[in-house]
N, CA and C atoms as an extended XYZ file, in Angstrom:
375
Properties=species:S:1:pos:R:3:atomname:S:1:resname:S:1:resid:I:1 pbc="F F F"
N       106.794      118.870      110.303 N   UNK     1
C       105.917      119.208      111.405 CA  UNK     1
C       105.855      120.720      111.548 C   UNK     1
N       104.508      121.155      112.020 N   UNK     2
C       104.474      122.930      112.707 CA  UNK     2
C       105.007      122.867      113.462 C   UNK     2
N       106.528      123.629      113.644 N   UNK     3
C       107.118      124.114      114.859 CA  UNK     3
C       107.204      125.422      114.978 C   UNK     3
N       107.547      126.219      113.894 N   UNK     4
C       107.708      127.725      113.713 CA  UNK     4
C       107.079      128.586      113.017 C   UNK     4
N       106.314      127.538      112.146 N   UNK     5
C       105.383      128.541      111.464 CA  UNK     5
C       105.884      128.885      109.857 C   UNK     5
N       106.991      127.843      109.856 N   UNK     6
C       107.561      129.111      108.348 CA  UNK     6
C       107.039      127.881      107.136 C   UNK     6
N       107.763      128.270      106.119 N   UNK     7
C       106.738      127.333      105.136 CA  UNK     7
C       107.249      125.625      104.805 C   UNK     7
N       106.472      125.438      103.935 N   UNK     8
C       105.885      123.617      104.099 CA  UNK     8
C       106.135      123.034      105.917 C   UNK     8
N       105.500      123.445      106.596 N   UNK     9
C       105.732      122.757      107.812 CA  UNK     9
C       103.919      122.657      107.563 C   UNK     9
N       103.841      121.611      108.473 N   UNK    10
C       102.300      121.081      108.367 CA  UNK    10
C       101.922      120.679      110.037 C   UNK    10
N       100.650      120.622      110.484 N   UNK    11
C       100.001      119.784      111.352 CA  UNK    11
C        99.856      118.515      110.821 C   UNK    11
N        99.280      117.486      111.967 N   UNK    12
C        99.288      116.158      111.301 CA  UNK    12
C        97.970      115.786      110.749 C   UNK    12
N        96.873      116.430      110.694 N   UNK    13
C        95.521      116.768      110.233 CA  UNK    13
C        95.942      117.302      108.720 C   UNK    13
N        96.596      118.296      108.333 N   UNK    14
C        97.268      118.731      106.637 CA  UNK    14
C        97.859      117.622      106.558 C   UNK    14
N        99.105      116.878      106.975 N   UNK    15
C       100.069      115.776      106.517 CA  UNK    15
C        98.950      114.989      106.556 C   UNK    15
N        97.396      114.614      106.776 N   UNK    16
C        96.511      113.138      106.307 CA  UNK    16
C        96.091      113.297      105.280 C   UNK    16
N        95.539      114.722      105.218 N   UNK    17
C        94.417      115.540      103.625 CA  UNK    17
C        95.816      115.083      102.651 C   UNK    17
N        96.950      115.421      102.879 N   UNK    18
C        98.199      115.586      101.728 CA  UNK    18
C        98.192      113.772      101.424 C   UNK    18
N        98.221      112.844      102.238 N   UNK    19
C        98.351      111.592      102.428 CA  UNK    19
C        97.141      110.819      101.613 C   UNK    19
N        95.980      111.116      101.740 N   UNK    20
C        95.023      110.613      101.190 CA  UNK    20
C        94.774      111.375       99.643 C   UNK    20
N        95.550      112.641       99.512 N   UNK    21
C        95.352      112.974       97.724 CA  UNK    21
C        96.415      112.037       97.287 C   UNK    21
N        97.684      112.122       97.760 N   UNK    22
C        98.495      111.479       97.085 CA  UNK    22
C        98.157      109.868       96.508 C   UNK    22
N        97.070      108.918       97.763 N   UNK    23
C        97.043      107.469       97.863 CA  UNK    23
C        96.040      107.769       96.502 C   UNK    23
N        95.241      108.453       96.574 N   UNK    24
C        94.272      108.405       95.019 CA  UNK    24
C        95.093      108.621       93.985 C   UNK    24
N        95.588      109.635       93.985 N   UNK    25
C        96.437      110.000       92.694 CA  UNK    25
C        97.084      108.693       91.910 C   UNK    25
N        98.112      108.143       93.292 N   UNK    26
C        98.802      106.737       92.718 CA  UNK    26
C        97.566      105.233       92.663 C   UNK    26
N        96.586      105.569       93.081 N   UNK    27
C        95.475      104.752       92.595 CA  UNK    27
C        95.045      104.331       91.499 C   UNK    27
N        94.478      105.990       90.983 N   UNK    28
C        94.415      106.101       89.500 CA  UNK    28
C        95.439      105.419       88.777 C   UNK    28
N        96.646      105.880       88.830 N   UNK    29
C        97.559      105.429       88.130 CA  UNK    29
C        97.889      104.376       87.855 C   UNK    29
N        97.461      103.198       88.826 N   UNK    30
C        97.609      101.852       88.653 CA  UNK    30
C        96.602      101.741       88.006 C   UNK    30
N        95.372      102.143       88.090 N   UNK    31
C        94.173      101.599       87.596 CA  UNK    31
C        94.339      102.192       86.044 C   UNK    31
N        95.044      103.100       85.633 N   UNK    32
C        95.115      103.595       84.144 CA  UNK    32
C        96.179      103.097       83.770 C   UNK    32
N        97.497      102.785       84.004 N   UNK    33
C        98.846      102.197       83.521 CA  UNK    33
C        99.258      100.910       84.529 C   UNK    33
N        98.866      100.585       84.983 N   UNK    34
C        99.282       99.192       86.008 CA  UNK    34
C       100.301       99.720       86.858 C   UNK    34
N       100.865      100.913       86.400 N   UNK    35
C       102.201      101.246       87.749 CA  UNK    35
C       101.794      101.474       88.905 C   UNK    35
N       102.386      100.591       90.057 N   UNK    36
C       102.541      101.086       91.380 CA  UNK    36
C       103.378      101.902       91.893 C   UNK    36
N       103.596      102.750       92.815 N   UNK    37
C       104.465      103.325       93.405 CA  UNK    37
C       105.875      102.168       94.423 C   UNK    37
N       107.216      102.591       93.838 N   UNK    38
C       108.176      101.375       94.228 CA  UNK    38
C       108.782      102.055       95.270 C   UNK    38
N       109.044      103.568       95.251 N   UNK    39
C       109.632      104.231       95.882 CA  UNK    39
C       108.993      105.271       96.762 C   UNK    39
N       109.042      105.548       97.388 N   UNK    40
C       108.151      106.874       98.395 CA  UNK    40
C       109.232      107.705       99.460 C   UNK    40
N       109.805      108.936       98.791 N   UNK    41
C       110.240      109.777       99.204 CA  UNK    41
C       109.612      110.886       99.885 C   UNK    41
N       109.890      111.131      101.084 N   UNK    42
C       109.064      111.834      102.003 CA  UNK    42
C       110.650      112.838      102.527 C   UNK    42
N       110.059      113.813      103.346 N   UNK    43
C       110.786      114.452      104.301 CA  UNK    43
C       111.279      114.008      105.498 C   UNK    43
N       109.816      113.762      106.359 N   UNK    44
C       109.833      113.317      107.742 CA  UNK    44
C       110.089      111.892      107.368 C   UNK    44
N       109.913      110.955      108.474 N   UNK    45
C       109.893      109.485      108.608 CA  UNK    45
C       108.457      109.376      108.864 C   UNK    45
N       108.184      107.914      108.976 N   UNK    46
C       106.487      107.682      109.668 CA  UNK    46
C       106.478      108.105      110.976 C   UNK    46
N       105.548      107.728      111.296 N   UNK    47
C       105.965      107.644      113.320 CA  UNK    47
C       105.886      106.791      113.802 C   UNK    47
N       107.383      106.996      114.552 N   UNK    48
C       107.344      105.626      115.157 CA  UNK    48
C       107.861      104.573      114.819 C   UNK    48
N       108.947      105.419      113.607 N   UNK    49
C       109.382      104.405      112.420 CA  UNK    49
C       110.485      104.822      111.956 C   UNK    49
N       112.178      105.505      113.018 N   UNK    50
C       112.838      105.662      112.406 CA  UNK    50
C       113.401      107.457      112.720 C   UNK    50
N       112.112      108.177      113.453 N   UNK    51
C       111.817      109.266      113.784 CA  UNK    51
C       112.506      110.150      114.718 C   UNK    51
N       112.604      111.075      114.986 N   UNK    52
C       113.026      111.386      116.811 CA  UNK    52
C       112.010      111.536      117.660 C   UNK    52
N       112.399      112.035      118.847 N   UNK    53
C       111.413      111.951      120.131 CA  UNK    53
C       111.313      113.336      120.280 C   UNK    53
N       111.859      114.687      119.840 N   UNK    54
C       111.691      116.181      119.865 CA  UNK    54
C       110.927      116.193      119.114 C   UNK    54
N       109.893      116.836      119.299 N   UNK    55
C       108.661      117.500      118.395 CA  UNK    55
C       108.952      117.893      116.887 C   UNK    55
N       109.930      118.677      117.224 N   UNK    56
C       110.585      118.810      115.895 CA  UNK    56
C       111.139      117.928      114.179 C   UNK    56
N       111.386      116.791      115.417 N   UNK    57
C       112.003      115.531      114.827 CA  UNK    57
C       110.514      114.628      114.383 C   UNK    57
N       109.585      114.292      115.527 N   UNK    58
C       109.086      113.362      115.245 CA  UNK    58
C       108.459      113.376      113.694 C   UNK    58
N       108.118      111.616      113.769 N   UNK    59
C       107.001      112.079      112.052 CA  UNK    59
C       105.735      112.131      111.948 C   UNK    59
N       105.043      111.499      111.187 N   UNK    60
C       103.805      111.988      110.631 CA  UNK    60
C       103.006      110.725      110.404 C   UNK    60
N       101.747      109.999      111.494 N   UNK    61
C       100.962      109.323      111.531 CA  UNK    61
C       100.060      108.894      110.244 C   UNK    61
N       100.273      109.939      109.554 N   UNK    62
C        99.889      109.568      108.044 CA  UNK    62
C       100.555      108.665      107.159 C   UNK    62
N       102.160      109.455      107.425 N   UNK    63
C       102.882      108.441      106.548 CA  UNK    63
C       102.602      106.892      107.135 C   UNK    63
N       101.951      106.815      108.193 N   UNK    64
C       102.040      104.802      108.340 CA  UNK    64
C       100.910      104.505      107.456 C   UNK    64
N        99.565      105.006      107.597 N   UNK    65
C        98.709      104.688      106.853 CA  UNK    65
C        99.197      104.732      105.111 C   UNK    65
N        99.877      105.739      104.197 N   UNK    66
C       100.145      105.792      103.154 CA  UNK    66
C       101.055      104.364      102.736 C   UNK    66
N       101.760      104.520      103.633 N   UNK    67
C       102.432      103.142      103.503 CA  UNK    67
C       101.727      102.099      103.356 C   UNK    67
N       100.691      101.639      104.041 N   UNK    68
C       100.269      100.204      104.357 CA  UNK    68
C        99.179      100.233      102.787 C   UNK    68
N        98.695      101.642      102.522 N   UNK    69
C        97.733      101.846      101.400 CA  UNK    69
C        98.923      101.544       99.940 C   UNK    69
N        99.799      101.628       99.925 N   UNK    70
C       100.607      102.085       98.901 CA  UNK    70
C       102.042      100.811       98.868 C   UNK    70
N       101.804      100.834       99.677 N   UNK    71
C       103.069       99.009       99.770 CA  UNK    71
C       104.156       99.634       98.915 C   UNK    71
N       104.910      100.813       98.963 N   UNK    72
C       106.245      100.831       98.332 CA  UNK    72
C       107.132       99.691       98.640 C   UNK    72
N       108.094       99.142       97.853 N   UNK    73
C       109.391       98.360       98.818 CA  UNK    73
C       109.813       99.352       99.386 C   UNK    73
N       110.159      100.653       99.371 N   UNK    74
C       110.954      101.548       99.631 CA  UNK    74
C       110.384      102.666       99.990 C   UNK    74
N       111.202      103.153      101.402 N   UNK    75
C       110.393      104.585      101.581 CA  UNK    75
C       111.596      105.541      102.578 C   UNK    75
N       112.067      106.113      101.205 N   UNK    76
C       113.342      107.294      101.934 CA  UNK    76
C       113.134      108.449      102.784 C   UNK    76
N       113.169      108.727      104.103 N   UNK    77
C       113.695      109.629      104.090 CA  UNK    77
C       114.619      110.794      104.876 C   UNK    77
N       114.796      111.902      105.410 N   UNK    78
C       115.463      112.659      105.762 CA  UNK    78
C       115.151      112.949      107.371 C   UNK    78
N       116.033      114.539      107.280 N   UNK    79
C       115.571      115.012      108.493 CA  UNK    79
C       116.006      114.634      110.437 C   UNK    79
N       116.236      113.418      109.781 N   UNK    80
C       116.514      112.922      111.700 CA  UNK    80
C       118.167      113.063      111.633 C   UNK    80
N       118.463      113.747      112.510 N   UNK    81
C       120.202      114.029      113.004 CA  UNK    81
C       120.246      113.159      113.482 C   UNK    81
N       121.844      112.406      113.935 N   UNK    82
C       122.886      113.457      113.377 CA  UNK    82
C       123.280      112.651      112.003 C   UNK    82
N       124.288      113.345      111.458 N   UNK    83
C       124.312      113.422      110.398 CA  UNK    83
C       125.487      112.468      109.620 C   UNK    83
N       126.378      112.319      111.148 N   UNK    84
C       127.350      111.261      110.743 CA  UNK    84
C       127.426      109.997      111.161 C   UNK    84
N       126.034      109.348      111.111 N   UNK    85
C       125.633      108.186      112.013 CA  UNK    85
C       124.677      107.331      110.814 C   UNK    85
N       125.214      106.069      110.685 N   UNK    86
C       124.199      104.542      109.528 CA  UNK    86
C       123.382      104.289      110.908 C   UNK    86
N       122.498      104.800      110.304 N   UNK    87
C       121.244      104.179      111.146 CA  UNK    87
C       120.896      102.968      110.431 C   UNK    87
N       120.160      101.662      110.792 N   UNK    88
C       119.802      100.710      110.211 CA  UNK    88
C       118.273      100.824      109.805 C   UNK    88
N       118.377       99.999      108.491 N   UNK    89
C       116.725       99.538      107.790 CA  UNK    89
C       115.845       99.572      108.972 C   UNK    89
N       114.603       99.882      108.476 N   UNK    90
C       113.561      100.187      109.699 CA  UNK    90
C       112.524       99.375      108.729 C   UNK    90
N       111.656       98.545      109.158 N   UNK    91
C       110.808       98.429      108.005 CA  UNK    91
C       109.303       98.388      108.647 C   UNK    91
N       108.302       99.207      107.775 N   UNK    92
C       106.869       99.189      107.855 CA  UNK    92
C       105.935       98.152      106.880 C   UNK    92
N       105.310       97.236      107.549 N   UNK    93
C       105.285       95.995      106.734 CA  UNK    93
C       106.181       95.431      106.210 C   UNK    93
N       106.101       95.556      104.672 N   UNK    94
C       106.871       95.045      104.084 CA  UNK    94
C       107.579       96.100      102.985 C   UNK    94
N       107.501       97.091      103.640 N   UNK    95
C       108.464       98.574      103.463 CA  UNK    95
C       109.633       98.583      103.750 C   UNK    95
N       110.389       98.562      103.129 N   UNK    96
C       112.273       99.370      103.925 CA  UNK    96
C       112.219      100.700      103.926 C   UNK    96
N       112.044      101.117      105.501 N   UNK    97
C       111.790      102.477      105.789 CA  UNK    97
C       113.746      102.829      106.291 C   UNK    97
N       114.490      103.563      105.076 N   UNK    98
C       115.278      104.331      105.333 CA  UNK    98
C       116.121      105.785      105.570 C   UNK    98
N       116.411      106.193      106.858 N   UNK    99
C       117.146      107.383      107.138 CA  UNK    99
C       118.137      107.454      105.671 C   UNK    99
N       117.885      108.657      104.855 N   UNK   100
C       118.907      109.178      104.088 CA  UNK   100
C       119.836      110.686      104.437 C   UNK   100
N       119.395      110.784      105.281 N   UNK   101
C       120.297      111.586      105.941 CA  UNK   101
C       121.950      111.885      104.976 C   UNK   101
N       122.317      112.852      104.497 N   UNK   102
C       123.378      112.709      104.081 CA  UNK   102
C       123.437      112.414      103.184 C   UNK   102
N       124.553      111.612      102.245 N   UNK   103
C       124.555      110.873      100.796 CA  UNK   103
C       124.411      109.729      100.739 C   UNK   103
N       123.594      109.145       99.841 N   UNK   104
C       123.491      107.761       99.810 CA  UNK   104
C       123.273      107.353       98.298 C   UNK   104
N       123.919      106.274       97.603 N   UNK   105
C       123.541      105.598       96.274 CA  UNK   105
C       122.651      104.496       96.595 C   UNK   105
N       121.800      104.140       96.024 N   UNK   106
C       121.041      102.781       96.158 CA  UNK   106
C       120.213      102.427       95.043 C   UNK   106
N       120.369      101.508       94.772 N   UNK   107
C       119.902      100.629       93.675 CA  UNK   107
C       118.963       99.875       93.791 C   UNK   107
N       117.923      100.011       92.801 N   UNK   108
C       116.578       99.257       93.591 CA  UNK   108
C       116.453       98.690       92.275 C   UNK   108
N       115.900       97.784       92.069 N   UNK   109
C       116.016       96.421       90.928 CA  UNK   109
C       114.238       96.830       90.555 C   UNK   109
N       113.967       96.954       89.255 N   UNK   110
C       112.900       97.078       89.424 CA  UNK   110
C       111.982       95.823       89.387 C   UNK   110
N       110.636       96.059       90.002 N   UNK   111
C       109.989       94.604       90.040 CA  UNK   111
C       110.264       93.920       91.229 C   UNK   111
N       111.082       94.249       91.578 N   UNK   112
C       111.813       93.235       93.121 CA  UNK   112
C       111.546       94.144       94.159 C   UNK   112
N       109.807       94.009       94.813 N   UNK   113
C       109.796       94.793       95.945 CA  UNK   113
C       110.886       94.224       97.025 C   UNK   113
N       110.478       93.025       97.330 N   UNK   114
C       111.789       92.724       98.555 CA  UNK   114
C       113.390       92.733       98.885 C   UNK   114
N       113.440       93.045       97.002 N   UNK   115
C       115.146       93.157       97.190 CA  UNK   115
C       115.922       94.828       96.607 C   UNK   115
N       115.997       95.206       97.458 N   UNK   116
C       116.744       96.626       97.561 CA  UNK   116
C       117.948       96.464       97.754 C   UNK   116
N       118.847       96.966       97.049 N   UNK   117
C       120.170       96.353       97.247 CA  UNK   117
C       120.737       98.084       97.443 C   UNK   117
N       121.687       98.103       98.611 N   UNK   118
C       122.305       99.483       98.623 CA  UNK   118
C       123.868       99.308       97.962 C   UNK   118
N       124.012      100.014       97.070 N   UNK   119
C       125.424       99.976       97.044 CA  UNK   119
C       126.448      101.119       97.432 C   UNK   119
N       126.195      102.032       97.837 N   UNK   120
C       126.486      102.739       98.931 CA  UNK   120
C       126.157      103.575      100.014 C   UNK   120
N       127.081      103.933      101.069 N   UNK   121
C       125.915      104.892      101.935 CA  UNK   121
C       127.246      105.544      102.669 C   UNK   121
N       126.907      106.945      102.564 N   UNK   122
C       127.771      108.286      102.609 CA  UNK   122
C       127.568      108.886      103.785 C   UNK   122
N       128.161      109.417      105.009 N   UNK   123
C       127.788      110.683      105.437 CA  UNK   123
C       127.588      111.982      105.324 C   UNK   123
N       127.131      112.923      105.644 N   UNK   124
C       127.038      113.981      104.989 CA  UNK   124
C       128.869      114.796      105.410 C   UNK   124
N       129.635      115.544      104.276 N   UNK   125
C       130.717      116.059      104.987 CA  UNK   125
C       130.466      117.789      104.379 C   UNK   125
């Protein structure tokens, strides 16, 4: 999010333009190699999905739409404190929207959108 001005921070008008190149890009790609996108690593969270309530924190109204366009099983990511806290699976559709906050191993089976299996999850020290 724009809070300070310094760089990659975005409005949520840039985070849709960024949202809708990306949904073509991985469009194409299915339509030229059959691959879908399994994983979707982001910064923020969606909104509304895992997010905080400080401006700072919240996420990005785009990421819900990318999601619902893009059906990852999986969609990591960062950013929401604190840092020594398992937040639980959040899911958008049929997304597992997870806080990685910190360290985490996870194993994703390929082909098996619904089964994400974590085999570990770290705090940050």
């Amino acid at each position: 999010r724009r809070y300070s001005g310094g760089p990659n921070q975005y409005t949520d008008r840039q985070q849709s333009r960024r949202a809708r190149a990306l949904s073509r890009r991985a469009r194409l790609r299915r339509v030229r190699d059959g691959r879908r996108v399994d994983v979707l690593l982001t910064h923020s969270a969606p909104r509304g999905v895992g997010d905080g309530d400080d401006p700072v924190h919240q996420g990005f109204t785009a990421l819900n739409g990318l999601v619902a366009r893009l059906q990852p099983a999986l969609l990591l990511h960062g950013h929401v404190p604190p840092y020594d806290v398992a937040y639980p699976d959040r899911r958008l559709g049929h997304t597992v929207v997870r806080n990685v906050v910190g360290r985490h191993l996870i194993d994703v089976e390929p082909g098996q959108a619904a089964r994400v299996r974590q085999t570990g999850r770290h705090g940050a020290r």
